[in-house]
Amino acid sequence: MLKAPLRTSPGRRGVDDRGPPRRVPGLGSTYGVLGRYEEAVRCLRRGLEEFAGDPALRSFLAMALYNVGPREAVSTLLQILAATSDNPRVQGCRRAIEHYAGDLDAVEGAEPSH
């Protein structure tokens, strides 16, 4: 687990230099715990508008998405895994994981189901 230094300047306490204030994933998580999944998704998506790609926010978003749309949740978690894992076996399969995450229902050689 990465530990980032926190800024200690006045008014900025608890803010990670590389990510959002802890209150953003905290609020999204609280909405989820209360069963307010759509609000959790909206809150976390707003956080990602400002802190695009933040793996912590994306992880909390995936948890909230599970309750409203499991496919996007799984896709998000696979993307995070591929992008952030230091495990050499995961990195060896990174392209395949990212490809699968892009379309979980794709079947090679199958006709599009429209």
Short mmCIF file of the C-alpha atoms (twelve columns), coordinates in Angstrom:
data_MODEL
# 
_entry.id   MODEL 
# 
loop_
_atom_site.group_PDB 
_atom_site.id 
_atom_site.type_symbol 
_atom_site.label_atom_id 
_atom_site.label_alt_id 
_atom_site.label_comp_id 
_atom_site.label_asym_id 
_atom_site.label_seq_id 
_atom_site.Cartn_x 
_atom_site.Cartn_y 
_atom_site.Cartn_z 
_atom_site.pdbx_PDB_model_num 
ATOM 1   C CA . MET A 1   0.000   0.000   0.000   1 
ATOM 2   C CA . LEU A 2   1.374   3.403   -0.948  1 
ATOM 3   C CA . LYS A 3   1.707   5.994   1.769   1 
ATOM 4   C CA . ALA A 4   1.865   9.534   0.416   1 
ATOM 5   C CA . PRO A 5   3.014   12.505  2.453   1 
ATOM 6   C CA . LEU A 6   0.260   14.853  3.513   1 
ATOM 7   C CA . ARG A 7   0.454   18.588  3.083   1 
ATOM 8   C CA . THR A 8   0.456   20.435  6.351   1 
ATOM 9   C CA . SER A 9   -0.065  23.990  5.143   1 
ATOM 10  C CA . PRO A 10  -2.957  25.835  6.842   1 
ATOM 11  C CA . GLY A 11  -6.335  24.932  5.404   1 
ATOM 12  C CA . ARG A 12  -4.905  21.976  3.466   1 
ATOM 13  C CA . ARG A 13  -4.386  19.459  6.268   1 
ATOM 14  C CA . GLY A 14  -5.189  15.907  5.245   1 
ATOM 15  C CA . VAL A 15  -4.778  16.514  1.529   1 
ATOM 16  C CA . ASP A 16  -2.545  14.109  -0.345  1 
ATOM 17  C CA . ASP A 17  -0.307  15.865  -2.885  1 
ATOM 18  C CA . ARG A 18  -1.177  13.253  -5.473  1 
ATOM 19  C CA . GLY A 19  -4.854  12.714  -4.861  1 
ATOM 20  C CA . PRO A 20  -8.152  14.011  -3.585  1 
ATOM 21  C CA . PRO A 21  -8.962  15.008  -0.014  1 
ATOM 22  C CA . ARG A 22  -9.917  11.976  2.054   1 
ATOM 23  C CA . ARG A 23  -13.436 13.318  2.395   1 
ATOM 24  C CA . VAL A 24  -14.236 12.561  -1.268  1 
ATOM 25  C CA . PRO A 25  -13.888 8.757   -1.091  1 
ATOM 26  C CA . GLY A 26  -15.189 8.922   2.486   1 
ATOM 27  C CA . LEU A 27  -18.445 10.608  1.443   1 
ATOM 28  C CA . GLY A 28  -18.881 8.254   -1.499  1 
ATOM 29  C CA . SER A 29  -18.270 5.274   0.767   1 
ATOM 30  C CA . THR A 30  -20.731 6.587   3.356   1 
ATOM 31  C CA . TYR A 31  -23.438 6.923   0.692   1 
ATOM 32  C CA . GLY A 32  -22.742 3.309   -0.277  1 
ATOM 33  C CA . VAL A 33  -22.920 2.020   3.300   1 
ATOM 34  C CA . LEU A 34  -26.282 3.776   3.646   1 
ATOM 35  C CA . GLY A 35  -27.550 2.076   0.474   1 
ATOM 36  C CA . ARG A 36  -27.600 5.356   -1.457  1 
ATOM 37  C CA . TYR A 37  -25.658 3.860   -4.375  1 
ATOM 38  C CA . GLU A 38  -26.638 6.337   -7.071  1 
ATOM 39  C CA . GLU A 39  -25.508 9.217   -4.854  1 
ATOM 40  C CA . ALA A 40  -22.252 7.373   -4.146  1 
ATOM 41  C CA . VAL A 41  -21.616 6.964   -7.874  1 
ATOM 42  C CA . ARG A 42  -22.380 10.641  -8.562  1 
ATOM 43  C CA . CYS A 43  -20.132 11.825  -5.721  1 
ATOM 44  C CA . LEU A 44  -17.219 9.650   -6.776  1 
ATOM 45  C CA . ARG A 45  -17.595 10.547  -10.463 1 
ATOM 46  C CA . ARG A 46  -17.456 14.241  -9.497  1 
ATOM 47  C CA . GLY A 47  -14.277 13.541  -7.566  1 
ATOM 48  C CA . LEU A 48  -12.823 11.825  -10.633 1 
ATOM 49  C CA . GLU A 49  -13.607 14.875  -12.761 1 
ATOM 50  C CA . GLU A 50  -11.050 16.765  -10.676 1 
ATOM 51  C CA . PHE A 51  -8.701  13.883  -9.878  1 
ATOM 52  C CA . ALA A 52  -8.943  11.825  -13.074 1 
ATOM 53  C CA . GLY A 53  -7.595  8.325   -12.793 1 
ATOM 54  C CA . ASP A 54  -7.056  8.365   -9.017  1 
ATOM 55  C CA . PRO A 55  -6.921  4.645   -8.148  1 
ATOM 56  C CA . ALA A 56  -8.485  5.073   -4.696  1 
ATOM 57  C CA . LEU A 57  -11.460 6.992   -6.069  1 
ATOM 58  C CA . ARG A 58  -11.809 4.529   -8.937  1 
ATOM 59  C CA . SER A 59  -11.794 1.635   -6.443  1 
ATOM 60  C CA . PHE A 60  -14.550 3.198   -4.347  1 
ATOM 61  C CA . LEU A 61  -16.460 3.943   -7.561  1 
ATOM 62  C CA . ALA A 62  -16.168 0.296   -8.587  1 
ATOM 63  C CA . MET A 63  -17.595 -0.783  -5.230  1 
ATOM 64  C CA . ALA A 64  -20.547 1.587   -5.657  1 
ATOM 65  C CA . LEU A 65  -21.040 0.543   -9.277  1 
ATOM 66  C CA . TYR A 66  -21.311 -3.074  -8.223  1 
ATOM 67  C CA . ASN A 67  -24.636 -2.178  -6.649  1 
ATOM 68  C CA . VAL A 68  -25.958 -0.358  -9.710  1 
ATOM 69  C CA . GLY A 69  -24.141 -2.070  -12.599 1 
ATOM 70  C CA . PRO A 70  -21.721 -4.935  -11.964 1 
ATOM 71  C CA . ARG A 71  -20.191 -4.929  -15.469 1 
ATOM 72  C CA . GLU A 72  -18.744 -1.441  -15.126 1 
ATOM 73  C CA . ALA A 73  -17.549 -2.269  -11.605 1 
ATOM 74  C CA . VAL A 74  -15.605 -5.316  -12.787 1 
ATOM 75  C CA . SER A 75  -14.197 -3.422  -15.769 1 
ATOM 76  C CA . THR A 76  -13.023 -0.587  -13.516 1 
ATOM 77  C CA . LEU A 77  -11.340 -2.955  -11.054 1 
ATOM 78  C CA . LEU A 78  -9.557  -4.803  -13.849 1 
ATOM 79  C CA . GLN A 79  -8.284  -1.506  -15.280 1 
ATOM 80  C CA . ILE A 80  -6.982  -0.458  -11.856 1 
ATOM 81  C CA . LEU A 81  -5.309  -3.833  -11.362 1 
ATOM 82  C CA . ALA A 82  -3.602  -3.692  -14.754 1 
ATOM 83  C CA . ALA A 83  -2.434  -0.108  -14.259 1 
ATOM 84  C CA . THR A 84  -1.197  -0.276  -10.665 1 
ATOM 85  C CA . SER A 85  -0.062  -3.827  -9.909  1 
ATOM 86  C CA . ASP A 86  3.658   -4.401  -9.429  1 
ATOM 87  C CA . ASN A 87  3.156   -8.144  -9.660  1 
ATOM 88  C CA . PRO A 88  5.209   -9.412  -12.622 1 
ATOM 89  C CA . ARG A 89  2.609   -12.060 -13.519 1 
ATOM 90  C CA . VAL A 90  -0.144  -9.414  -13.657 1 
ATOM 91  C CA . GLN A 91  2.096   -7.119  -15.680 1 
ATOM 92  C CA . GLY A 92  2.861   -10.003 -18.048 1 
ATOM 93  C CA . CYS A 93  -0.880  -10.253 -18.755 1 
ATOM 94  C CA . ARG A 94  -1.554  -6.507  -18.651 1 
ATOM 95  C CA . ARG A 95  -2.561  -6.121  -22.299 1 
ATOM 96  C CA . ALA A 96  -4.964  -9.068  -22.089 1 
ATOM 97  C CA . ILE A 97  -6.508  -7.757  -18.848 1 
ATOM 98  C CA . GLU A 98  -6.958  -4.278  -20.338 1 
ATOM 99  C CA . HIS A 99  -8.464  -5.752  -23.515 1 
ATOM 100 C CA . TYR A 100 -10.935 -7.854  -21.526 1 
ATOM 101 C CA . ALA A 101 -11.792 -4.905  -19.249 1 
ATOM 102 C CA . GLY A 102 -12.715 -2.881  -22.342 1 
ATOM 103 C CA . ASP A 103 -15.519 -5.299  -23.281 1 
ATOM 104 C CA . LEU A 104 -16.291 -8.007  -20.743 1 
ATOM 105 C CA . ASP A 105 -18.897 -9.637  -22.985 1 
ATOM 106 C CA . ALA A 106 -16.812 -9.842  -26.165 1 
ATOM 107 C CA . VAL A 107 -16.282 -13.260 -27.695 1 
ATOM 108 C CA . GLU A 108 -13.592 -13.506 -30.360 1 
ATOM 109 C CA . GLY A 109 -15.013 -14.486 -33.745 1 
ATOM 110 C CA . ALA A 110 -18.636 -14.112 -32.606 1 
ATOM 111 C CA . GLU A 111 -21.173 -12.029 -34.487 1 
ATOM 112 C CA . PRO A 112 -22.158 -8.740  -32.776 1 
ATOM 113 C CA . SER A 113 -25.379 -9.216  -30.826 1 
ATOM 114 C CA . HIS A 114 -27.402 -6.235  -32.041 1 
# 
